[in-house]
Coordinates of C-alpha atoms and ligand atoms in Angstrom, one line a residue:
M142 CA -66.7 -10.3 -13.5
S143 CA -68.8 -9.1 -10.6
V144 CA -68.2 -9.7 -6.9
L145 CA -70.2 -8.9 -3.8
L146 CA -68.6 -8.8 -0.4
T147 CA -71.3 -8.8 2.2
G148 CA -71.7 -7.9 5.7
A149 CA -68.3 -6.5 6.3
T150 CA -66.6 -3.8 8.3
I151 CA -64.9 -1.7 5.6
V152 CA -61.9 0.5 5.9
T153 CA -62.7 2.9 2.9
S154 CA -59.7 5.1 3.5
L155 CA -56.4 5.0 5.6
H156 CA -56.0 8.8 5.4
P157 CA -58.2 10.0 6.9
P158 CA -59.0 6.7 8.7
T159 CA -62.6 5.9 7.7
V160 CA -64.6 2.8 8.7
V161 CA -68.1 2.0 7.5
K162 CA -70.3 -1.2 7.8
G163 CA -72.0 -3.0 4.9
D164 CA -71.3 -4.5 1.5
V165 CA -68.8 -3.8 -1.3
H166 CA -70.0 -4.4 -4.9
V167 CA -67.2 -4.8 -7.4
S168 CA -67.8 -4.8 -11.1
G169 CA -65.7 -4.2 -14.3
G170 CA -62.5 -4.1 -12.0
R171 CA -63.9 -1.2 -9.9
V172 CA -65.9 -0.6 -6.7
V173 CA -69.4 0.3 -7.9
A174 CA -71.1 0.6 -4.5
V175 CA -70.0 0.5 -0.9
G176 CA -71.8 0.6 2.4
G177 CA -75.3 -0.1 3.6
G178 CA -78.2 -0.9 1.2
V179 CA -76.1 -2.2 -1.8
N180 CA -78.4 -3.6 -4.4
E181 CA -77.0 -6.1 -6.7
A182 CA -79.3 -7.6 -9.4
G183 CA -77.8 -11.1 -9.2
G184 CA -75.0 -12.9 -11.0
A185 CA -72.2 -11.7 -8.7
Q186 CA -69.8 -14.0 -7.0
R187 CA -70.9 -13.6 -3.4
I188 CA -68.2 -13.6 -0.6
E189 CA -69.6 -13.7 2.9
C190 CA -67.6 -11.3 5.1
D191 CA -69.5 -11.3 8.4
G192 CA -66.9 -10.8 11.1
C193 CA -64.3 -9.7 8.6
L194 CA -62.5 -6.4 8.0
V195 CA -62.1 -5.3 4.3
V196 CA -59.1 -3.0 3.8
P197 CA -57.5 -1.4 0.8
G198 CA -54.7 -3.6 -0.7
N199 CA -51.4 -2.4 0.6
V200 CA -48.6 -1.1 -1.6
C201 CA -45.0 -2.0 -1.0
A202 CA -43.3 1.1 -2.4
H203 CA -39.8 -0.4 -2.5
T204 CA -38.6 -4.1 -2.9
H205 CA -36.4 -6.4 -4.8
A206 CA -38.3 -9.5 -5.8
Y207 CA -35.0 -11.2 -6.6
S208 CA -34.2 -11.5 -2.9
A209 CA -37.1 -13.9 -2.5
L210 CA -34.8 -16.8 -3.2
A211 CA -32.1 -15.6 -0.8
R212 CA -33.9 -16.7 2.4
G213 CA -31.6 -19.1 4.3
M214 CA -28.9 -18.9 1.7
L215 CA -25.6 -20.2 3.0
Y216 CA -22.9 -17.6 3.8
D217 CA -19.3 -18.8 4.4
L218 CA -17.3 -15.6 3.9
P219 CA -16.0 -13.5 6.9
P220 CA -18.9 -11.6 8.5
P221 CA -19.4 -8.3 6.8
T222 CA -18.4 -5.3 8.9
S223 CA -20.1 -2.5 6.9
F224 CA -23.0 -1.8 4.6
V225 CA -20.7 -1.9 1.6
E226 CA -19.4 -5.2 2.6
I227 CA -22.9 -6.6 2.9
L228 CA -23.5 -5.5 -0.7
Q229 CA -20.1 -6.9 -1.9
R230 CA -20.5 -10.2 -0.1
V231 CA -24.2 -10.9 -0.2
W232 CA -26.4 -8.9 -2.7
W233 CA -23.8 -8.2 -5.5
R234 CA -23.1 -11.9 -5.5
L235 CA -26.6 -12.9 -5.6
D236 CA -27.6 -10.6 -8.4
R237 CA -24.8 -11.9 -10.6
A238 CA -25.9 -15.4 -10.0
L239 CA -29.5 -14.7 -11.3
D240 CA -30.7 -16.0 -14.6
L241 CA -34.0 -15.7 -16.3
A242 CA -35.4 -18.9 -14.7
S243 CA -34.5 -17.8 -11.2
I244 CA -35.8 -14.2 -11.9
R245 CA -39.1 -15.9 -12.9
A246 CA -39.2 -18.1 -9.8
S247 CA -38.4 -15.3 -7.5
G248 CA -41.1 -13.0 -9.2
L249 CA -43.7 -15.8 -8.7
V250 CA -42.7 -16.3 -5.0
A251 CA -42.5 -12.6 -4.2
A252 CA -46.0 -12.0 -5.8
R253 CA -47.5 -15.0 -4.0
E254 CA -46.2 -13.9 -0.6
A255 CA -47.3 -10.4 -1.2
L256 CA -50.8 -11.3 -2.2
L257 CA -51.1 -13.7 0.8
A258 CA -50.2 -10.8 3.0
G259 CA -52.8 -8.5 1.5
T260 CA -50.2 -6.4 -0.6
T261 CA -51.7 -5.8 -4.0
T262 CA -48.9 -3.6 -5.5
L263 CA -45.2 -4.2 -5.6
V264 CA -42.8 -1.3 -6.6
D265 CA -39.7 -3.4 -7.7
H266 CA -36.1 -2.4 -8.2
H267 CA -34.5 -5.3 -10.2
A268 CA -30.8 -6.1 -10.9
S269 CA -29.4 -9.2 -12.6
P270 CA -26.1 -8.1 -14.3
N271 CA -25.7 -11.4 -16.2
A272 CA -29.2 -11.6 -17.4
I273 CA -30.3 -8.1 -18.1
V274 CA -32.0 -8.3 -21.5
G275 CA -35.6 -9.4 -21.1
S276 CA -35.4 -9.6 -17.2
L277 CA -38.2 -7.0 -16.7
D278 CA -40.4 -8.9 -19.1
V279 CA -39.8 -12.1 -17.2
L280 CA -40.7 -10.4 -13.9
A281 CA -43.8 -8.6 -15.4
E282 CA -45.0 -11.9 -16.7
A283 CA -44.5 -13.7 -13.4
F284 CA -46.4 -10.9 -11.5
E285 CA -49.2 -11.0 -14.1
E286 CA -49.5 -14.7 -13.8
V287 CA -50.1 -14.5 -10.0
G288 CA -52.3 -11.4 -10.5
I289 CA -50.4 -8.7 -8.6
R290 CA -50.2 -5.1 -9.7
S291 CA -46.5 -3.8 -10.1
V292 CA -44.3 -0.9 -10.9
L293 CA -40.9 -2.3 -12.4
C294 CA -37.5 -0.9 -13.3
Y295 CA -34.1 -2.2 -14.0
E296 CA -31.4 -1.0 -11.6
V297 CA -28.7 0.8 -13.7
T298 CA -25.2 0.9 -12.3
D299 CA -21.7 1.2 -13.4
R300 CA -20.4 -1.3 -10.8
D301 CA -20.3 -4.1 -13.4
G302 CA -18.8 -2.1 -16.2
P303 CA -20.0 0.3 -18.9
E304 CA -21.5 -2.4 -21.2
R305 CA -23.8 -3.6 -18.5
A306 CA -24.6 0.0 -17.5
D307 CA -25.7 0.7 -21.1
A308 CA -27.7 -2.6 -21.2
G309 CA -29.5 -1.6 -18.0
V310 CA -30.6 1.7 -19.5
E311 CA -31.7 -0.2 -22.7
E312 CA -33.7 -2.7 -20.7
N313 CA -35.6 0.1 -19.1
R314 CA -36.2 1.6 -22.4
T315 CA -37.5 -1.5 -23.9
F316 CA -39.7 -2.3 -21.0
L317 CA -41.2 1.1 -20.9
R318 CA -42.1 0.9 -24.5
R319 CA -43.9 -2.4 -24.0
V320 CA -45.7 -1.0 -21.0
A321 CA -46.8 1.9 -23.1
E322 CA -48.1 -0.6 -25.7
G323 CA -50.3 -2.0 -23.1
R324 CA -48.6 -5.4 -22.9
W325 CA -49.2 -5.8 -19.2
P326 CA -52.3 -4.2 -17.8
L327 CA -51.2 -4.5 -14.3
A328 CA -47.6 -3.3 -14.8
R329 CA -46.1 0.2 -15.1
G330 CA -42.5 1.2 -15.4
M331 CA -39.9 3.6 -14.1
V332 CA -36.3 4.1 -14.8
G333 CA -34.1 2.3 -12.2
A334 CA -30.8 3.6 -10.9
H335 CA -28.8 2.0 -8.2
A336 CA -27.4 4.8 -6.1
S337 CA -25.2 7.8 -6.5
F338 CA -22.1 5.8 -5.3
T339 CA -22.2 3.3 -8.2
L340 CA -23.1 5.7 -11.0
S341 CA -20.9 7.9 -13.2
D342 CA -22.3 11.1 -14.3
A343 CA -22.7 9.9 -17.9
T344 CA -24.8 7.0 -16.8
L345 CA -26.8 9.0 -14.4
A346 CA -27.5 11.5 -17.3
A347 CA -28.6 8.6 -19.5
C348 CA -31.1 7.4 -16.9
V349 CA -32.5 11.0 -16.5
A350 CA -32.8 11.5 -20.2
L351 CA -34.7 8.2 -20.6
A352 CA -37.0 9.1 -17.7
H353 CA -37.6 12.5 -19.2
D354 CA -38.3 11.1 -22.7
S355 CA -40.7 8.4 -21.2
R356 CA -42.5 10.8 -18.9
V357 CA -41.7 8.6 -15.8
G358 CA -39.6 9.1 -12.7
I359 CA -36.3 7.7 -11.4
H360 CA -36.3 4.9 -8.8
V361 CA -33.0 5.2 -6.9
H362 CA -31.4 4.4 -3.6
L363 CA -30.4 7.6 -1.8
A364 CA -28.1 7.9 1.3
E365 CA -28.9 4.4 2.6
D366 CA -25.5 4.4 4.2
Q367 CA -22.9 7.1 4.9
A368 CA -20.8 5.6 2.1
D369 CA -23.1 7.1 -0.5
Q370 CA -22.5 10.6 0.9
A371 CA -18.7 10.0 1.4
D372 CA -18.5 9.1 -2.2
A373 CA -20.6 12.0 -3.5
E374 CA -18.4 14.4 -1.6
A375 CA -15.1 12.7 -2.7
R376 CA -16.0 12.4 -6.3
F377 CA -18.2 15.4 -6.9
G378 CA -17.7 17.7 -4.0
Q379 CA -21.3 17.7 -3.1
R380 CA -24.1 15.7 -1.1
A381 CA -25.6 12.8 -2.9
T382 CA -29.1 14.6 -2.9
N383 CA -27.6 17.7 -4.5
R384 CA -25.9 15.5 -7.1
L385 CA -29.1 13.7 -8.0
A386 CA -31.0 17.0 -8.0
S387 CA -28.7 18.8 -10.3
A388 CA -28.7 15.8 -12.7
G389 CA -32.5 16.3 -12.8
A390 CA -33.3 12.9 -11.2
L391 CA -35.4 14.4 -8.4
T392 CA -38.9 15.1 -9.9
D393 CA -42.4 14.6 -8.4
A394 CA -42.6 11.3 -10.4
S395 CA -39.4 10.0 -8.8
L396 CA -38.9 7.6 -5.9
V397 CA -36.0 7.5 -3.6
A398 CA -35.4 4.7 -1.2
H399 CA -34.0 5.1 2.4
A400 CA -32.9 8.7 2.7
V401 CA -31.2 7.9 6.0
H402 CA -28.0 10.1 6.0
L403 CA -29.2 13.6 5.2
V404 CA -28.4 17.0 6.4
P405 CA -31.5 19.4 6.8
A406 CA -30.9 21.1 3.5
E407 CA -31.1 17.8 1.7
A408 CA -34.4 17.0 3.3
E409 CA -35.7 20.4 2.3
M410 CA -34.5 19.7 -1.2
L411 CA -36.4 16.5 -1.3
R412 CA -39.5 18.0 0.0
A413 CA -39.4 20.8 -2.5
S414 CA -38.9 18.4 -5.4
G415 CA -42.0 16.5 -4.7
V416 CA -40.2 13.2 -4.9
T417 CA -41.7 10.3 -2.9
I418 CA -39.4 8.7 -0.3
A419 CA -39.7 5.0 0.5
H420 CA -38.8 4.3 4.1
N421 CA -37.6 0.7 4.9
P422 CA -37.3 0.4 8.6
R423 CA -36.8 -3.4 8.9
S424 CA -34.0 -3.3 6.2
N425 CA -32.4 -0.3 7.8
M426 CA -32.3 -2.1 11.2
N427 CA -31.0 -5.3 9.7
N428 CA -28.1 -3.4 7.9
A429 CA -27.4 -1.2 10.9
V430 CA -27.3 1.8 8.6
G431 CA -29.1 4.2 11.0
R432 CA -32.4 5.8 11.1
A433 CA -34.1 8.1 8.5
P434 CA -34.9 11.6 9.8
L435 CA -38.7 11.1 9.3
G436 CA -39.7 14.2 10.8
W437 CA -37.8 16.1 8.2
L438 CA -39.1 14.3 5.2
G439 CA -42.5 15.8 4.6
P440 CA -45.8 14.2 3.5
R441 CA -44.5 12.2 0.5
L442 CA -43.2 9.4 2.7
A443 CA -44.2 5.8 1.9
L444 CA -43.2 2.4 3.2
G445 CA -41.1 -0.4 1.5
T446 CA -39.6 -3.7 2.6
D447 CA -36.4 -3.4 0.5
G448 CA -36.8 -7.1 -0.3
I449 CA -37.7 -8.4 3.2
G450 CA -41.0 -9.9 1.9
A451 CA -44.0 -7.6 1.3
D452 CA -45.9 -7.8 4.5
M453 CA -46.9 -4.2 5.1
F454 CA -48.8 -4.9 8.3
E455 CA -45.4 -6.1 9.7
E456 CA -43.5 -3.3 8.2
S457 CA -45.8 -0.5 9.2
R458 CA -45.9 -1.9 12.8
V459 CA -42.1 -1.9 13.0
A460 CA -42.0 1.5 11.4
Y461 CA -44.3 2.8 14.1
L462 CA -42.6 1.1 17.0
R463 CA -39.1 2.2 15.8
L464 CA -40.4 5.7 15.7
R465 CA -42.0 5.5 19.2
E466 CA -38.7 4.1 20.5
E467 CA -37.2 7.6 19.5
G468 CA -39.8 9.5 21.4
L469 CA -43.5 9.6 22.4
D470 CA -44.4 12.4 19.8
A471 CA -44.8 10.0 16.9
L472 CA -45.9 11.5 13.7
E473 CA -49.7 12.2 13.2
G474 CA -51.6 9.3 11.5
W475 CA -48.8 6.8 11.7
P476 CA -48.4 4.3 10.3
L477 CA -51.5 4.7 8.1
T478 CA -50.4 7.9 6.4
P479 CA -47.3 6.5 4.8
L480 CA -49.3 3.4 3.6
A481 CA -51.8 5.8 2.1
E482 CA -48.9 7.7 0.5
G483 CA -47.6 4.5 -1.1
S484 CA -51.0 4.0 -2.7
A485 CA -51.1 7.5 -3.9
F486 CA -47.7 7.1 -5.6
A487 CA -48.8 3.9 -7.4
G488 CA -52.1 5.6 -8.2
R489 CA -50.3 8.4 -10.1
L490 CA -48.4 5.8 -12.1
F491 CA -51.6 3.9 -13.1
G492 CA -53.6 7.1 -13.5
E493 CA -55.9 5.9 -10.7
P494 CA -56.2 8.5 -8.0
G495 CA -58.6 6.2 -6.1
L496 CA -56.1 3.4 -5.6
G497 CA -55.8 2.8 -1.9
R498 CA -59.4 3.6 -1.2
I499 CA -62.5 1.5 -1.2
E500 CA -64.8 4.1 -2.9
V501 CA -67.1 4.2 -5.9
G502 CA -65.0 4.3 -9.0
A503 CA -61.7 3.1 -7.4
P504 CA -59.9 0.1 -8.7
A505 CA -61.0 -2.8 -6.7
D506 CA -57.7 -3.7 -4.9
L507 CA -58.6 -4.9 -1.5
A508 CA -58.0 -7.6 1.1
V509 CA -60.5 -9.4 3.4
L510 CA -59.2 -10.1 6.8
D511 CA -60.6 -12.6 9.1
Y512 CA -60.3 -10.3 12.1
A513 CA -62.9 -10.2 14.8
A514 CA -62.3 -7.0 16.5
P515 CA -62.4 -7.5 20.3
T516 CA -63.1 -3.8 20.8
P517 CA -65.2 -1.4 18.7
M518 CA -63.7 -0.6 15.3
T519 CA -64.2 3.1 14.4
D520 CA -62.4 5.8 12.5
A521 CA -60.6 6.8 15.7
S522 CA -59.6 3.3 16.8
L523 CA -58.6 2.0 13.4
I524 CA -54.8 2.9 14.0
S525 CA -54.7 1.0 17.3
H526 CA -56.3 -2.1 15.7
W527 CA -53.7 -1.8 12.9
I528 CA -50.7 -1.6 15.2
F529 CA -51.8 -4.0 17.9
G530 CA -54.2 -6.3 16.2
L531 CA -54.0 -6.7 12.5
S532 CA -51.7 -9.2 10.8
A533 CA -51.0 -10.7 7.4
A534 CA -52.0 -14.0 8.9
S535 CA -55.6 -12.8 9.1
V536 CA -55.6 -12.2 5.3
R537 CA -58.3 -14.5 3.7
D538 CA -59.2 -13.1 0.3
V539 CA -57.6 -10.6 -2.0
L540 CA -58.9 -8.7 -5.1
V541 CA -56.7 -7.0 -7.6
G542 CA -58.3 -4.9 -10.3
G543 CA -61.7 -6.6 -9.4
E544 CA -60.5 -10.2 -9.8
V545 CA -60.4 -12.5 -6.8
V546 CA -56.7 -13.6 -6.8
V547 CA -56.6 -15.0 -3.3
R548 CA -59.6 -17.0 -2.0
D549 CA -59.6 -18.8 1.4
R550 CA -55.8 -18.2 1.6
R551 CA -54.9 -19.8 -1.7
L552 CA -53.9 -18.2 -5.0
T553 CA -56.6 -18.6 -7.6
R554 CA -54.6 -18.2 -10.8
L555 CA -51.8 -20.7 -10.2
D556 CA -51.3 -23.9 -8.4
H557 CA -50.2 -22.9 -5.0
G558 CA -48.0 -25.8 -3.9
E559 CA -46.3 -26.4 -7.3
L560 CA -45.1 -22.8 -7.3
V561 CA -43.4 -23.2 -4.1
L562 CA -41.8 -26.6 -5.0
E563 CA -40.4 -25.1 -8.2
A564 CA -39.0 -22.1 -6.3
R565 CA -37.2 -24.5 -3.9
E566 CA -35.6 -26.3 -6.8
E567 CA -34.7 -23.0 -8.5
S568 CA -33.1 -21.6 -5.3
R569 CA -30.9 -24.7 -5.0
R570 CA -29.6 -24.0 -8.5
L571 CA -29.2 -20.3 -7.8
W572 CA -27.3 -21.0 -4.6
G573 CA -25.0 -23.4 -6.4
R574 CA -24.1 -20.7 -8.9
L575 CA -23.6 -18.1 -6.2
D576 CA -21.2 -20.4 -4.4
R577 CA -18.8 -19.9 -7.3
I578 CA -19.0 -16.1 -7.2
G579 CA -16.6 -14.2 -5.0
P580 CA -17.1 -10.9 -3.2
H581 CA -17.8 -8.0 -5.6
E582 CA -14.6 -6.0 -6.2
F583 CA -16.4 -2.7 -6.7
S584 CA -16.1 -0.2 -3.8
P585 CA -17.3 3.4 -3.7
T586 CA -13.8 4.9 -4.5
R587 CA -13.5 2.8 -7.7
L588 CA -15.3 5.3 -9.8
L589 CA -12.9 8.1 -8.7
A590 CA -10.6 7.5 -11.7
T591 CA -13.4 7.9 -14.2
A592 CA -14.6 11.0 -12.5
G593 CA -11.3 12.6 -13.2
G594 CA -9.9 12.2 -9.7
E595 CA -9.7 14.6 -6.9
Ligands
LIG218 ZN1 -33.4 -1.4 -2.0

C-alpha cells in the first residue's frame, strides 16, 4: 500500500523541533520521501493535506486499557481517603470483575480513542486476576483489529495470592513467546509487575528471571505513593528503588511508572540504570499522590496517561502547565522532549530507531491534524503551537505502519458505531459484576508475615 500526503506542514521531529513544508510519501509501511519535490509514479492513495499539520504519531508510555470501561462507573462505598484506599475500593475491584469479553471490549475502545487522538502506540500494563490466562492475547488481538501499535504485559502481583502471582508470570511468558513467533506484527511484550508494595521477593525474582531470559525489560509502578516507600522500608529496610535495583529489575530496557516519592539518591540510581520513567501528571493529580521530581529524573522521561484515555496532546499540555505552576524555569524542550522519549522507548522495542520521526526509512506512524496555524509555524514556534493550539479534536487521519487506520475521523478497519455500542453493553455487564465485589483486603503491611516480619 502506498499513500501520498500532499501539501502539508510536516513536523518531522519533536526533538529537536523540526518543521518542513511539502509531501509525505509512504510505501511498504515506511516513509520513503518527505518534503518538497516528492515524485510519486502514481497508484498511491492521495490524501490532500493543504492547511493541515502532519505530526509523528504519539506514544502513550503507560496506560491500563482495562480502565476504558470504568468511565462513569457507580461508586457507593465511603469516599477513599488515601491512594491505597483508591486501589482497594476502585481499581482492585474493577480488575477482579474483568473477564475476557470485557478485556476485549476495553481494548477495542482504548485503541479507538487513542487512534482518534493521534496516539499510534499504547504501552499497556494489564491486570485481570480472574481472567489471567489468554488475557494478553485478547488485548493484542483487539489492538491489532483496530490497527494500533502496542507494548503489552501482565501486571504480576502477590495481592491476589501465590497462584495468581505464578499465573501472571506464566501469562507474560506465553505472550512473549507468541510475540517472538511474530503472531502480532504490531505488538511487543515486556514483563509486567505491579509495584514493590504488592510483590514478594520470590515473585519479583521470577519476573526478573523471565525478563532476563526473554531479553526484555520490566514494566512496574514505582513510588507512586508514599505507601510504596513505607512498605519497602518496613519489609526490606530499604527504599523501593533500591529494592527493585538490587533485584535486577532496573535495566535500560525497563520502564517505571510515576517515580513520585524519591530521595535524590534514588533518582540518581534511576538515571544511572538507563531505565525509562513514565510520568503521568493527570493521574497523579487525580489521585493526590504528589508531584514527581522531574528535574532530577534525567533525559529518559516519557509521558503516560495511567489509563485516563490516551490523548497525549492533553497529557503533554497538563504536564507542561503543572511544571510551570511550580516555577517559570520549565525544563528545556517541554513537553516535546518527553513525547519524543516515549517514541524512542517504543522504537527500541520494535527495533525501529526512526519511530516518532517523519523521515525516510522511519515506520509511517503519523497523524494529520486539521490545524490552520494562525501564526507562522516554524521550528522555534512549534512548542507554543503544541501547548496553546493543537488538540486531539483536530486529528483527521492517522497512519500506523503505513496503513490508513483513521480517515476523516473514522476508524477504517472496524465499524465505528458498532464498537461503541458493544462497549456500552459490555460495561453494563462489567459494572454488574463489580457491584458484587467488595473492597480488596490487601494492604501494604499484609506481606510482612511472608517476608519474615520485622
Ligand atoms: Zn499505572
